[in-house]
PDB file of C-alpha atoms in Angstrom:
ATOM      1  CA  MET A  29       0.815  36.987  -7.748  1.00 83.00           C
ATOM      2  CA  TYR A  30       3.785  36.801  -5.402  1.00 84.00           C
ATOM      3  CA  PHE A  31       5.288  38.650  -2.454  1.00 87.00           C
ATOM      4  CA  TYR A  32       8.841  39.631  -1.512  1.00 87.00           C
ATOM      5  CA  GLN A  33       8.004  39.215   2.189  1.00 91.00           C
ATOM      6  CA  PRO A  34       5.773  36.550   3.794  1.00 93.00           C
ATOM      7  CA  PRO A  35       2.295  38.141   3.835  1.00 95.00           C
ATOM      8  CA  ILE A  36       1.061  36.102   6.830  1.00 95.00           C
ATOM      9  CA  GLY A  37       2.654  34.931  10.058  1.00 95.00           C
ATOM     10  CA  LEU A  38       3.559  31.387  11.046  1.00 95.00           C
ATOM     11  CA  GLY A  39       0.939  31.513  13.781  1.00 95.00           C
ATOM     12  CA  VAL A  40      -1.753  32.058  11.160  1.00 96.00           C
ATOM     13  CA  ALA A  41      -0.371  29.179   9.091  1.00 96.00           C
ATOM     14  CA  HIS A  42      -0.367  26.881  12.140  1.00 95.00           C
ATOM     15  CA  ALA A  43      -3.960  27.828  12.958  1.00 96.00           C
ATOM     16  CA  LEU A  44      -5.111  27.264   9.394  1.00 97.00           C
ATOM     17  CA  GLY A  45      -3.255  23.938   9.137  1.00 95.00           C
ATOM     18  CA  VAL A  46      -4.884  22.648  12.312  1.00 95.00           C
ATOM     19  CA  PHE A  47      -8.267  23.907  11.108  1.00 96.00           C
ATOM     20  CA  PHE A  48      -7.879  22.135   7.758  1.00 97.00           C
ATOM     21  CA  ALA A  49      -7.110  18.848   9.539  1.00 95.00           C
ATOM     22  CA  ILE A  50      -9.857  19.148  12.158  1.00 95.00           C
ATOM     23  CA  SER A  51     -12.490  20.206   9.645  1.00 96.00           C
ATOM     24  CA  TYR A  52     -11.591  17.285   7.364  1.00 96.00           C
ATOM     25  CA  VAL A  53     -11.784  14.631  10.086  1.00 94.00           C
ATOM     26  CA  GLY A  54     -14.634  16.358  11.895  1.00 94.00           C
ATOM     27  CA  SER A  55     -16.752  16.407   8.746  1.00 95.00           C
ATOM     28  CA  LEU A  56     -16.909  12.611   8.963  1.00 93.00           C
ATOM     29  CA  TYR A  57     -18.884  12.859  12.198  1.00 92.00           C
ATOM     30  CA  LEU A  58     -21.111  15.895  11.651  1.00 90.00           C
ATOM     31  CA  SER A  59     -24.020  14.101  10.002  1.00 89.00           C
ATOM     32  CA  ARG A  60     -25.802  11.078  11.447  1.00 90.00           C
ATOM     33  CA  GLN A  61     -25.503   9.231   8.126  1.00 92.00           C
ATOM     34  CA  ALA A  62     -21.697   9.516   8.188  1.00 92.00           C
ATOM     35  CA  ARG A  63     -21.194   8.392  11.787  1.00 93.00           C
ATOM     36  CA  LEU A  64     -20.295   4.823  12.678  1.00 91.00           C
ATOM     37  CA  VAL A  65     -22.594   2.946  15.045  1.00 91.00           C
ATOM     38  CA  PHE A  66     -21.423  -0.027  17.117  1.00 89.00           C
ATOM     39  CA  LYS A  67     -23.845  -1.872  19.400  1.00 83.00           C
ATOM     40  CA  SER A  68     -21.965  -4.994  20.390  1.00 74.00           C
ATOM     41  CA  SER A  69     -20.404  -5.433  23.826  1.00 75.00           C
ATOM     42  CA  ALA A  70     -16.989  -7.005  24.442  1.00 73.00           C
ATOM     43  CA  GLN A  71     -16.516 -10.399  22.802  1.00 73.00           C
ATOM     44  CA  ARG A  72     -13.886 -13.096  22.934  1.00 74.00           C
ATOM     45  CA  LEU A  73     -12.758 -13.856  19.413  1.00 75.00           C
ATOM     46  CA  ARG A  74      -9.986 -15.906  17.909  1.00 76.00           C
ATOM     47  CA  GLU A  75      -6.745 -14.096  17.097  1.00 74.00           C
ATOM     48  CA  GLY A  76      -7.290 -11.858  14.064  1.00 73.00           C
ATOM     49  CA  GLU A  77     -10.993 -12.682  13.835  1.00 80.00           C
ATOM     50  CA  GLN A  78     -13.447  -9.879  13.111  1.00 84.00           C
ATOM     51  CA  ARG A  79     -16.893 -10.115  14.694  1.00 84.00           C
ATOM     52  CA  ARG A  80     -20.130 -10.239  12.759  1.00 86.00           C
ATOM     53  CA  LYS A  81     -21.839  -6.962  11.973  1.00 86.00           C
ATOM     54  CA  GLN A  82     -25.259  -6.513  13.564  1.00 86.00           C
ATOM     55  CA  ASN A  83     -28.209  -5.287  11.530  1.00 84.00           C
ATOM     56  CA  ASP A  84     -28.561  -1.974  13.395  1.00 86.00           C
ATOM     57  CA  GLU A  85     -24.866  -1.106  13.170  1.00 89.00           C
ATOM     58  CA  ARG A  86     -23.132   1.212  10.711  1.00 91.00           C
ATOM     59  CA  TRP A  87     -19.581   0.290   9.697  1.00 90.00           C
ATOM     60  CA  ARG A  88     -17.157   2.313   7.583  1.00 91.00           C
ATOM     61  CA  ASP A  89     -17.540   0.065   4.520  1.00 92.00           C
ATOM     62  CA  ASP A  90     -21.348   0.338   4.437  1.00 94.00           C
ATOM     63  CA  PRO A  91     -22.338   2.023   1.140  1.00 94.00           C
ATOM     64  CA  ASP A  92     -24.575   4.609   2.817  1.00 95.00           C
ATOM     65  CA  VAL A  93     -21.792   5.537   5.255  1.00 95.00           C
ATOM     66  CA  ILE A  94     -19.294   5.867   2.416  1.00 96.00           C
ATOM     67  CA  ARG A  95     -21.673   8.058   0.384  1.00 96.00           C
ATOM     68  CA  ALA A  96     -22.295  10.370   3.329  1.00 96.00           C
ATOM     69  CA  ARG A  97     -18.601  10.606   4.128  1.00 95.00           C
ATOM     70  CA  LEU A  98     -17.641  11.356   0.531  1.00 96.00           C
ATOM     71  CA  VAL A  99     -20.071  14.263   0.520  1.00 96.00           C
ATOM     72  CA  ALA A 100     -18.699  15.442   3.879  1.00 96.00           C
ATOM     73  CA  VAL A 101     -15.017  15.405   2.900  1.00 97.00           C
ATOM     74  CA  GLY A 102     -15.895  16.925  -0.466  1.00 97.00           C
ATOM     75  CA  LEU A 103     -17.509  19.891   1.269  1.00 97.00           C
ATOM     76  CA  SER A 104     -14.617  20.130   3.739  1.00 97.00           C
ATOM     77  CA  THR A 105     -12.113  20.143   0.868  1.00 97.00           C
ATOM     78  CA  ALA A 106     -14.066  22.858  -0.922  1.00 97.00           C
ATOM     79  CA  LEU A 107     -14.084  24.881   2.307  1.00 97.00           C
ATOM     80  CA  SER A 108     -10.298  24.565   2.701  1.00 97.00           C
ATOM     81  CA  CYS A 109      -9.714  25.637  -0.909  1.00 97.00           C
ATOM     82  CA  GLY A 110     -12.167  28.495  -0.381  1.00 97.00           C
ATOM     83  CA  ILE A 111     -10.189  29.702   2.638  1.00 98.00           C
ATOM     84  CA  VAL A 112      -6.975  29.763   0.603  1.00 97.00           C
ATOM     85  CA  LEU A 113      -8.796  31.680  -2.141  1.00 97.00           C
ATOM     86  CA  TRP A 114     -10.282  34.113   0.411  1.00 97.00           C
ATOM     87  CA  LEU A 115      -6.864  34.676   1.960  1.00 97.00           C
ATOM     88  CA  LEU A 116      -5.328  35.524  -1.411  1.00 96.00           C
ATOM     89  CA  TRP A 117      -8.341  37.657  -2.357  1.00 96.00           C
ATOM     90  CA  ASN A 118      -7.885  39.602   0.863  1.00 95.00           C
ATOM     91  CA  LEU A 119      -4.217  40.140   0.003  1.00 93.00           C
ATOM     92  CA  ALA A 120      -4.700  40.993  -3.679  1.00 91.00           C
ATOM     93  CA  GLN A 121      -8.002  42.904  -3.433  1.00 92.00           C
ATOM     94  CA  ASP A 122      -8.854  41.503  -6.870  1.00 93.00           C
ATOM     95  CA  PHE A 123     -10.816  38.274  -7.279  1.00 95.00           C
ATOM     96  CA  THR A 124      -9.493  37.374 -10.749  1.00 95.00           C
ATOM     97  CA  ILE A 125      -5.887  37.741  -9.656  1.00 95.00           C
ATOM     98  CA  ALA A 126      -6.606  35.832  -6.442  1.00 95.00           C
ATOM     99  CA  PHE A 127      -8.343  33.003  -8.329  1.00 96.00           C
ATOM    100  CA  ASP A 128      -5.386  32.580 -10.703  1.00 94.00           C
ATOM    101  CA  ALA A 129      -2.985  32.692  -7.769  1.00 94.00           C
ATOM    102  CA  ALA A 130      -5.000  30.110  -5.847  1.00 95.00           C
ATOM    103  CA  SER A 131      -5.060  27.781  -8.850  1.00 95.00           C
ATOM    104  CA  THR A 132      -1.289  28.020  -9.092  1.00 93.00           C
ATOM    105  CA  ARG A 133      -0.583  27.665  -5.385  1.00 95.00           C
ATOM    106  CA  LEU A 134      -2.936  24.697  -5.048  1.00 96.00           C
ATOM    107  CA  GLY A 135      -1.200  22.976  -7.962  1.00 94.00           C
ATOM    108  CA  PHE A 136      -4.172  22.953 -10.327  1.00 92.00           C
ATOM    109  CA  SER A 137      -2.728  24.853 -13.271  1.00 80.00           C
ATOM    110  CA  LEU A 138       0.536  23.147 -14.288  1.00 68.00           C
ATOM    111  CA  PRO A 139       0.345  21.188 -17.595  1.00 69.00           C
ATOM    112  CA  LEU A 140       0.492  17.409 -17.191  1.00 69.00           C
ATOM    113  CA  GLY A 141       3.431  17.095 -19.576  1.00 70.00           C
ATOM    114  CA  ASP A 142       5.639  19.107 -17.226  1.00 84.00           C
ATOM    115  CA  VAL A 143       5.037  16.759 -14.300  1.00 91.00           C
ATOM    116  CA  PHE A 144       4.917  13.389 -16.077  1.00 92.00           C
ATOM    117  CA  PRO A 145       8.481  12.407 -15.016  1.00 94.00           C
ATOM    118  CA  VAL A 146       7.606  13.296 -11.418  1.00 95.00           C
ATOM    119  CA  CYS A 147       4.704  10.836 -11.546  1.00 95.00           C
ATOM    120  CA  LEU A 148       7.121   7.981 -12.372  1.00 96.00           C
ATOM    121  CA  VAL A 149       9.161   8.330  -9.175  1.00 97.00           C
ATOM    122  CA  THR A 150       6.803   6.309  -6.957  1.00 97.00           C
ATOM    123  CA  PRO A 151       6.421   3.353  -9.356  1.00 97.00           C
ATOM    124  CA  ILE A 152      10.226   3.172  -9.549  1.00 97.00           C
ATOM    125  CA  LEU A 153      10.375   2.827  -5.756  1.00 97.00           C
ATOM    126  CA  PHE A 154       7.941  -0.093  -6.056  1.00 97.00           C
ATOM    127  CA  LEU A 155      10.077  -1.959  -8.603  1.00 97.00           C
ATOM    128  CA  GLY A 156      10.465  -4.893  -6.190  1.00 97.00           C
ATOM    129  CA  PRO A 157       6.725  -5.358  -5.522  1.00 97.00           C
ATOM    130  CA  LEU A 158       5.961  -4.821  -9.210  1.00 97.00           C
ATOM    131  CA  TYR A 159       8.439  -7.550 -10.155  1.00 97.00           C
ATOM    132  CA  ALA A 160       6.812  -9.892  -7.624  1.00 96.00           C
ATOM    133  CA  GLU A 161       3.393  -9.084  -9.096  1.00 96.00           C
ATOM    134  CA  TYR A 162       4.825  -9.909 -12.517  1.00 96.00           C
ATOM    135  CA  LEU A 163       6.045 -13.274 -11.229  1.00 96.00           C
ATOM    136  CA  MET A 164       2.551 -13.968  -9.892  1.00 95.00           C
ATOM    137  CA  GLY A 165       1.048 -12.992 -13.246  1.00 95.00           C
ATOM    138  CA  ARG A 166      -1.093 -10.312 -11.620  1.00 94.00           C
ATOM    139  CA  LEU A 167      -0.104  -7.241 -13.605  1.00 95.00           C
ATOM    140  CA  PRO A 168      -2.724  -5.904 -16.059  1.00 93.00           C
ATOM    141  CA  LEU A 169      -3.321  -8.252 -19.011  1.00 91.00           C
ATOM    142  CA  GLN A 170      -1.309 -11.087 -17.434  1.00 94.00           C
ATOM    143  CA  ARG A 171      -2.779 -14.546 -16.897  1.00 94.00           C
ATOM    144  CA  ASN A 172      -3.927 -14.040 -13.300  1.00 94.00           C
ATOM    145  CA  TRP A 173      -5.281 -10.544 -13.819  1.00 94.00           C
ATOM    146  CA  SER A 174      -8.985 -10.071 -14.443  1.00 92.00           C
ATOM    147  CA  TRP A 175     -10.753  -6.855 -15.269  1.00 91.00           C
ATOM    148  CA  ARG A 176     -13.862  -8.168 -13.517  1.00 91.00           C
ATOM    149  CA  ARG A 177     -12.013  -9.027 -10.294  1.00 92.00           C
ATOM    150  CA  ASP A 178      -9.199  -6.448 -10.277  1.00 91.00           C
ATOM    151  CA  LEU A 179     -10.469  -3.413 -12.179  1.00 92.00           C
ATOM    152  CA  LEU A 180     -14.261  -3.224 -11.896  1.00 93.00           C
ATOM    153  CA  PRO A 181     -14.326  -3.140  -8.067  1.00 91.00           C
ATOM    154  CA  MET A 182     -12.127  -0.035  -8.202  1.00 92.00           C
ATOM    155  CA  ILE A 183     -14.512   1.924 -10.407  1.00 91.00           C
ATOM    156  CA  THR A 184     -17.967   0.437  -9.753  1.00 93.00           C
ATOM    157  CA  THR A 185     -18.120   0.097  -5.952  1.00 95.00           C
ATOM    158  CA  TRP A 186     -18.364   2.728  -3.244  1.00 95.00           C
ATOM    159  CA  GLN A 187     -15.288   1.247  -1.563  1.00 96.00           C
ATOM    160  CA  GLY A 188     -13.369   1.644  -4.820  1.00 96.00           C
ATOM    161  CA  TRP A 189     -14.473   5.247  -5.300  1.00 96.00           C
ATOM    162  CA  ARG A 190     -13.431   6.024  -1.736  1.00 96.00           C
ATOM    163  CA  ASN A 191     -10.079   4.200  -1.739  1.00 95.00           C
ATOM    164  CA  TYR A 192      -8.831   5.036  -5.219  1.00 96.00           C
ATOM    165  CA  LEU A 193     -10.358   8.399  -6.097  1.00 95.00           C
ATOM    166  CA  MET A 194     -12.083  10.535  -3.479  1.00 96.00           C
ATOM    167  CA  ALA A 195      -9.853   9.794  -0.478  1.00 95.00           C
ATOM    168  CA  PRO A 196      -6.604  10.402  -2.428  1.00 96.00           C
ATOM    169  CA  LEU A 197      -8.021  13.495  -4.135  1.00 97.00           C
ATOM    170  CA  THR A 198      -9.463  15.187  -1.057  1.00 97.00           C
ATOM    171  CA  GLU A 199      -6.571  14.257   1.228  1.00 96.00           C
ATOM    172  CA  GLU A 200      -3.941  15.529  -1.183  1.00 97.00           C
ATOM    173  CA  VAL A 201      -5.788  18.778  -1.845  1.00 97.00           C
ATOM    174  CA  VAL A 202      -6.299  19.479   1.880  1.00 97.00           C
ATOM    175  CA  PHE A 203      -3.176  18.015   3.509  1.00 96.00           C
ATOM    176  CA  ARG A 204      -0.755  18.846   0.721  1.00 96.00           C
ATOM    177  CA  ALA A 205      -2.000  21.709  -1.453  1.00 97.00           C
ATOM    178  CA  CYS A 206      -3.909  23.820   1.079  1.00 97.00           C
ATOM    179  CA  MET A 207      -1.543  23.294   4.009  1.00 97.00           C
ATOM    180  CA  LEU A 208       1.642  23.835   2.032  1.00 97.00           C
ATOM    181  CA  ALA A 209       0.137  26.889   0.340  1.00 97.00           C
ATOM    182  CA  VAL A 210      -0.488  28.682   3.637  1.00 97.00           C
ATOM    183  CA  TYR A 211       2.851  27.632   5.139  1.00 96.00           C
ATOM    184  CA  HIS A 212       4.628  28.921   2.050  1.00 96.00           C
ATOM    185  CA  LEU A 213       2.792  32.237   2.369  1.00 96.00           C
ATOM    186  CA  ALA A 214       4.095  32.348   5.947  1.00 95.00           C
ATOM    187  CA  GLY A 215       7.680  31.864   4.767  1.00 93.00           C
ATOM    188  CA  ALA A 216       8.113  28.493   6.488  1.00 94.00           C
ATOM    189  CA  PRO A 217      11.428  26.745   5.720  1.00 92.00           C
ATOM    190  CA  ILE A 218      11.328  23.961   3.148  1.00 92.00           C
ATOM    191  CA  GLY A 219      12.366  21.359   5.715  1.00 91.00           C
ATOM    192  CA  ARG A 220       9.548  22.284   8.050  1.00 90.00           C
ATOM    193  CA  MET A 221       6.994  22.082   5.242  1.00 93.00           C
ATOM    194  CA  ILE A 222       8.249  18.641   4.210  1.00 93.00           C
ATOM    195  CA  PHE A 223       8.625  17.082   7.653  1.00 90.00           C
ATOM    196  CA  MET A 224       6.143  18.906   9.898  1.00 88.00           C
ATOM    197  CA  THR A 225       2.928  19.317   7.900  1.00 87.00           C
ATOM    198  CA  PRO A 226       2.591  15.570   7.112  1.00 86.00           C
ATOM    199  CA  LEU A 227       2.356  14.870  10.848  1.00 87.00           C
ATOM    200  CA  LEU A 228      -1.122  16.404  10.759  1.00 87.00           C
ATOM    201  CA  PHE A 229      -1.918  14.028   7.909  1.00 88.00           C
ATOM    202  CA  GLY A 230      -0.730  11.113  10.020  1.00 85.00           C
ATOM    203  CA  PHE A 231      -2.647  12.164  13.142  1.00 85.00           C
ATOM    204  CA  ALA A 232      -5.770  12.617  11.033  1.00 85.00           C
ATOM    205  CA  HIS A 233      -5.916   8.813  10.702  1.00 85.00           C
ATOM    206  CA  ILE A 234      -5.904   8.081  14.441  1.00 88.00           C
ATOM    207  CA  HIS A 235      -9.708   8.025  14.589  1.00 87.00           C
ATOM    208  CA  HIS A 236      -9.618   4.655  12.766  1.00 88.00           C
ATOM    209  CA  ALA A 237      -8.534   3.079  16.067  1.00 88.00           C
ATOM    210  CA  TRP A 238     -12.105   3.264  17.405  1.00 89.00           C
ATOM    211  CA  ASP A 239     -13.365   1.409  14.333  1.00 89.00           C
ATOM    212  CA  ILE A 240     -10.752  -1.357  14.715  1.00 89.00           C
ATOM    213  CA  PHE A 241     -11.382  -1.697  18.471  1.00 88.00           C
ATOM    214  CA  ASN A 242     -15.106  -2.231  17.891  1.00 87.00           C
ATOM    215  CA  ARG A 243     -14.859  -4.529  14.888  1.00 87.00           C
ATOM    216  CA  TYR A 244     -12.480  -6.877  16.705  1.00 86.00           C
ATOM    217  CA  GLY A 245     -14.576  -7.320  19.814  1.00 83.00           C
ATOM    218  CA  ARG A 246     -13.940  -4.461  22.279  1.00 85.00           C
ATOM    219  CA  SER A 247     -11.574  -6.681  24.236  1.00 84.00           C
ATOM    220  CA  VAL A 248      -8.031  -6.225  25.531  1.00 86.00           C
ATOM    221  CA  ALA A 249      -6.793  -8.029  22.414  1.00 85.00           C
ATOM    222  CA  ALA A 250      -8.887  -5.677  20.265  1.00 84.00           C
ATOM    223  CA  ALA A 251      -7.407  -2.659  22.058  1.00 88.00           C
ATOM    224  CA  LYS A 252      -3.874  -3.948  21.464  1.00 88.00           C
ATOM    225  CA  ARG A 253      -4.685  -4.564  17.805  1.00 90.00           C
ATOM    226  CA  ALA A 254      -6.132  -1.050  17.458  1.00 89.00           C
ATOM    227  CA  ILE A 255      -3.085   0.544  19.109  1.00 92.00           C
ATOM    228  CA  PHE A 256      -0.629  -1.417  16.985  1.00 91.00           C
ATOM    229  CA  ALA A 257      -2.558  -0.703  13.769  1.00 89.00           C
ATOM    230  CA  THR A 258      -2.783   2.988  14.649  1.00 90.00           C
ATOM    231  CA  ILE A 259       0.943   3.300  15.357  1.00 90.00           C
ATOM    232  CA  LEU A 260       1.738   1.505  12.103  1.00 90.00           C
ATOM    233  CA  GLN A 261      -0.673   3.684  10.149  1.00 88.00           C
ATOM    234  CA  LEU A 262       0.596   6.859  11.805  1.00 88.00           C
ATOM    235  CA  SER A 263       4.168   5.927  10.883  1.00 90.00           C
ATOM    236  CA  TYR A 264       3.330   4.944   7.315  1.00 90.00           C
ATOM    237  CA  THR A 265       1.072   7.922   6.586  1.00 90.00           C
ATOM    238  CA  SER A 266       3.653  10.343   8.007  1.00 90.00           C
ATOM    239  CA  LEU A 267       6.441   8.856   5.880  1.00 92.00           C
ATOM    240  CA  PHE A 268       4.141   8.876   2.876  1.00 94.00           C
ATOM    241  CA  GLY A 269       3.287  12.492   3.666  1.00 93.00           C
ATOM    242  CA  PHE A 270       6.994  13.439   3.600  1.00 95.00           C
ATOM    243  CA  HIS A 271       7.216  11.866   0.156  1.00 96.00           C
ATOM    244  CA  CYS A 272       4.132  13.606  -1.239  1.00 96.00           C
ATOM    245  CA  SER A 273       5.030  16.972   0.288  1.00 96.00           C
ATOM    246  CA  TYR A 274       8.423  16.802  -1.413  1.00 96.00           C
ATOM    247  CA  LEU A 275       6.802  15.958  -4.747  1.00 97.00           C
ATOM    248  CA  PHE A 276       4.357  18.840  -4.413  1.00 96.00           C
ATOM    249  CA  LEU A 277       6.975  21.392  -3.385  1.00 96.00           C
ATOM    250  CA  ARG A 278       9.376  20.348  -6.154  1.00 94.00           C
ATOM    251  CA  SER A 279       6.782  20.219  -8.922  1.00 94.00           C
ATOM    252  CA  GLY A 280       4.227  22.807  -7.842  1.00 93.00           C
ATOM    253  CA  SER A 281       1.490  20.455  -9.008  1.00 95.00           C
ATOM    254  CA  ILE A 282      -1.106  18.346  -7.208  1.00 96.00           C
ATOM    255  CA  ILE A 283      -0.858  15.640  -9.906  1.00 95.00           C
ATOM    256  CA  PRO A 284       2.340  13.854  -8.695  1.00 96.00           C
ATOM    257  CA  PRO A 285       1.218  13.428  -5.066  1.00 97.00           C
ATOM    258  CA  LEU A 286      -2.273  12.467  -6.220  1.00 97.00           C
ATOM    259  CA  THR A 287      -1.077   9.769  -8.629  1.00 96.00           C
ATOM    260  CA  SER A 288       1.400   8.595  -5.999  1.00 97.00           C
ATOM    261  CA  HIS A 289      -1.410   8.292  -3.455  1.00 97.00           C
ATOM    262  CA  ILE A 290      -3.620   6.314  -5.824  1.00 97.00           C
ATOM    263  CA  PHE A 291      -0.743   4.048  -6.850  1.00 97.00           C
ATOM    264  CA  CYS A 292       0.228   3.315  -3.238  1.00 96.00           C
ATOM    265  CA  ASN A 293      -3.381   2.576  -2.294  1.00 95.00           C
ATOM    266  CA  ILE A 294      -3.519   0.036  -5.115  1.00 95.00           C
ATOM    267  CA  MET A 295      -0.184  -1.580  -4.262  1.00 94.00           C
ATOM    268  CA  GLY A 296      -0.440  -1.563  -0.461  1.00 91.00           C
ATOM    269  CA  LEU A 297       2.582  -2.033   1.792  1.00 89.00           C
ATOM    270  CA  PRO A 298       5.459  -4.008   0.208  1.00 91.00           C
ATOM    271  CA  GLN A 299       5.499  -7.630   1.417  1.00 92.00           C
ATOM    272  CA  VAL A 300       9.165  -8.506   1.105  1.00 93.00           C
ATOM    273  CA  SER A 301       9.063 -11.643   3.288  1.00 94.00           C
ATOM    274  CA  PHE A 302       6.027 -13.015   1.478  1.00 94.00           C
ATOM    275  CA  HIS A 303       7.572 -12.435  -1.927  1.00 95.00           C
ATOM    276  CA  LEU A 304      10.860 -14.089  -0.946  1.00 94.00           C
ATOM    277  CA  ALA A 305       9.052 -17.070   0.582  1.00 94.00           C
ATOM    278  CA  THR A 306       6.761 -17.493  -2.421  1.00 93.00           C
ATOM    279  CA  PHE A 307       9.471 -17.407  -5.092  1.00 94.00           C
ATOM    280  CA  ARG A 308      12.469 -19.099  -3.521  1.00 93.00           C
ATOM    281  CA  SER A 309      14.160 -19.694  -6.858  1.00 94.00           C
ATOM    282  CA  ARG A 310      13.942 -15.964  -7.627  1.00 95.00           C
ATOM    283  CA  ARG A 311      15.036 -14.656  -4.242  1.00 96.00           C
ATOM    284  CA  ASN A 312      18.172 -12.945  -5.561  1.00 96.00           C
ATOM    285  CA  ALA A 313      16.271 -11.362  -8.440  1.00 97.00           C
ATOM    286  CA  ILE A 314      13.569 -10.084  -6.068  1.00 97.00           C
ATOM    287  CA  LYS A 315      16.172  -8.669  -3.691  1.00 97.00           C
ATOM    288  CA  ALA A 316      17.907  -6.990  -6.622  1.00 97.00           C
ATOM    289  CA  ALA A 317      14.617  -5.504  -7.833  1.00 97.00           C
ATOM    290  CA  TYR A 318      13.922  -4.056  -4.386  1.00 97.00           C
ATOM    291  CA  ILE A 319      17.438  -2.597  -4.131  1.00 97.00           C
ATOM    292  CA  ILE A 320      17.366  -1.175  -7.661  1.00 98.00           C
ATOM    293  CA  GLY A 321      13.969   0.359  -6.905  1.00 97.00           C
ATOM    294  CA  ILE A 322      15.292   2.084  -3.787  1.00 97.00           C
ATOM    295  CA  LEU A 323      18.428   3.348  -5.574  1.00 97.00           C
ATOM    296  CA  GLY A 324      16.340   4.461  -8.547  1.00 97.00           C
ATOM    297  CA  TYR A 325      14.014   6.306  -6.195  1.00 97.00           C
ATOM    298  CA  ILE A 326      16.903   8.162  -4.570  1.00 96.00           C
ATOM    299  CA  TYR A 327      18.276   9.149  -7.978  1.00 97.00           C
ATOM    300  CA  THR A 328      14.968  10.211  -9.559  1.00 96.00           C
ATOM    301  CA  MET A 329      13.759  12.121  -6.485  1.00 94.00           C
ATOM    302  CA  ASN A 330      16.602  14.546  -7.119  1.00 91.00           C
ATOM    303  CA  LYS A 331      16.821  14.464 -10.912  1.00 93.00           C
ATOM    304  CA  TRP A 332      13.200  14.147 -12.085  1.00 95.00           C
ATOM    305  CA  THR A 333      11.097  16.080  -9.614  1.00 94.00           C
ATOM    306  CA  LEU A 334      12.092  19.729  -9.960  1.00 91.00           C
ATOM    307  CA  VAL A 335       9.914  21.625 -12.434  1.00 90.00           C
ATOM    308  CA  GLU A 336      11.504  24.814 -13.736  1.00 85.00           C
ATOM    309  CA  GLY A 337       9.915  27.946 -12.336  1.00 82.00           C
ATOM    310  CA  CYS A 338       8.190  26.136  -9.464  1.00 88.00           C
ATOM    311  CA  LEU A 339       6.901  28.721  -7.002  1.00 89.00           C
ATOM    312  CA  TYR A 340       7.569  26.582  -3.953  1.00 92.00           C
ATOM    313  CA  TRP A 341      11.149  25.464  -4.441  1.00 88.00           C
ATOM    314  CA  ARG A 342      13.508  28.249  -3.393  1.00 77.00           C
ATOM    315  CA  ALA A 343      16.097  27.422  -6.069  1.00 68.00           C
ATOM    316  CA  THR A 344      13.630  28.467  -8.789  1.00 73.00           C
ATOM    317  CA  SER A 345      11.214  30.785  -6.954  1.00 73.00           C
ATOM    318  CA  LYS A 346      13.220  33.979  -7.248  1.00 76.00           C
ATOM    319  CA  VAL A 347      12.694  37.254  -9.080  1.00 76.00           C
ATOM    320  CA  ASN A 348      15.731  39.506  -9.570  1.00 73.00           C
ATOM    321  CA  GLY A 349      17.615  37.252  -7.169  1.00 72.00           C
ATOM    322  CA  ARG A 350      15.097  37.748  -4.374  1.00 79.00           C
ATOM    323  CA  PRO A 351      13.005  34.871  -2.968  1.00 81.00           C
ATOM    324  CA  ILE A 352       9.262  35.191  -3.523  1.00 84.00           C
ATOM    325  CA  TYR A 353       6.332  33.924  -1.515  1.00 84.00           C
TER     326      TYR A 353
END
């Protein structure tokens, strides 16, 4: 199902995008079980020291908090997908057609084989960190890698389920698939979809500042730490959002941004200075790996990401020479 003219206005897309973001973050605070509780007053702590958790407090890594929040964001994600489906149903007046269209526009229907090269783009960017992990013997099946220490916590703990499955899945579906679907229906330019919608993804992480401020003592130093961490996270998540939006729009599939999100959560931010200081005899090789990774990323982002017939990318989303929405 496609349209030769945008079937909704940009104002509707803006309203829906803001609603998706607010409903996702707001769901974390609707139920008492999902809310964080801090009882401690201001404390003087050593630089970088986190205070002790009190028995009657609820922190974000508590298993019961994580369980409640996973349910909340799961329901919020289902609601956002339901709104996209309802919108298309209202336009098509046929549920079967609308359901197929929603599956396509949300990136659920493309075969994995078509998007496999797209999924390799992010690991190529991380060639430098991966080489450093190799030098440390910490890649899977190397001497310093342990399935008990490195793998089991990812799949058997609530923190692992949140960090490496549910958070990437729900965030990519809401902030990539649902948002980009409605902006595309509104005829938004490609550049705006890539560089504007991820800002909502970045701002959706600002609420973590309250958590940091409380855990580090509610002091001036804690406030500074929370502000700095929030600015850093806002910058990183926005840049990451640009990357994932591009992957989604070029491939038309949720799989590349999802695997990219999981991979980046596992790897964390690249630690160039640490790697160079740790392996002084391999400094040139590490620098070369980082540079090759960046150059490889630039090359593959253009050559490997475009899936033929992708609805979202204007170069391929045309019928009889006319752009479709």
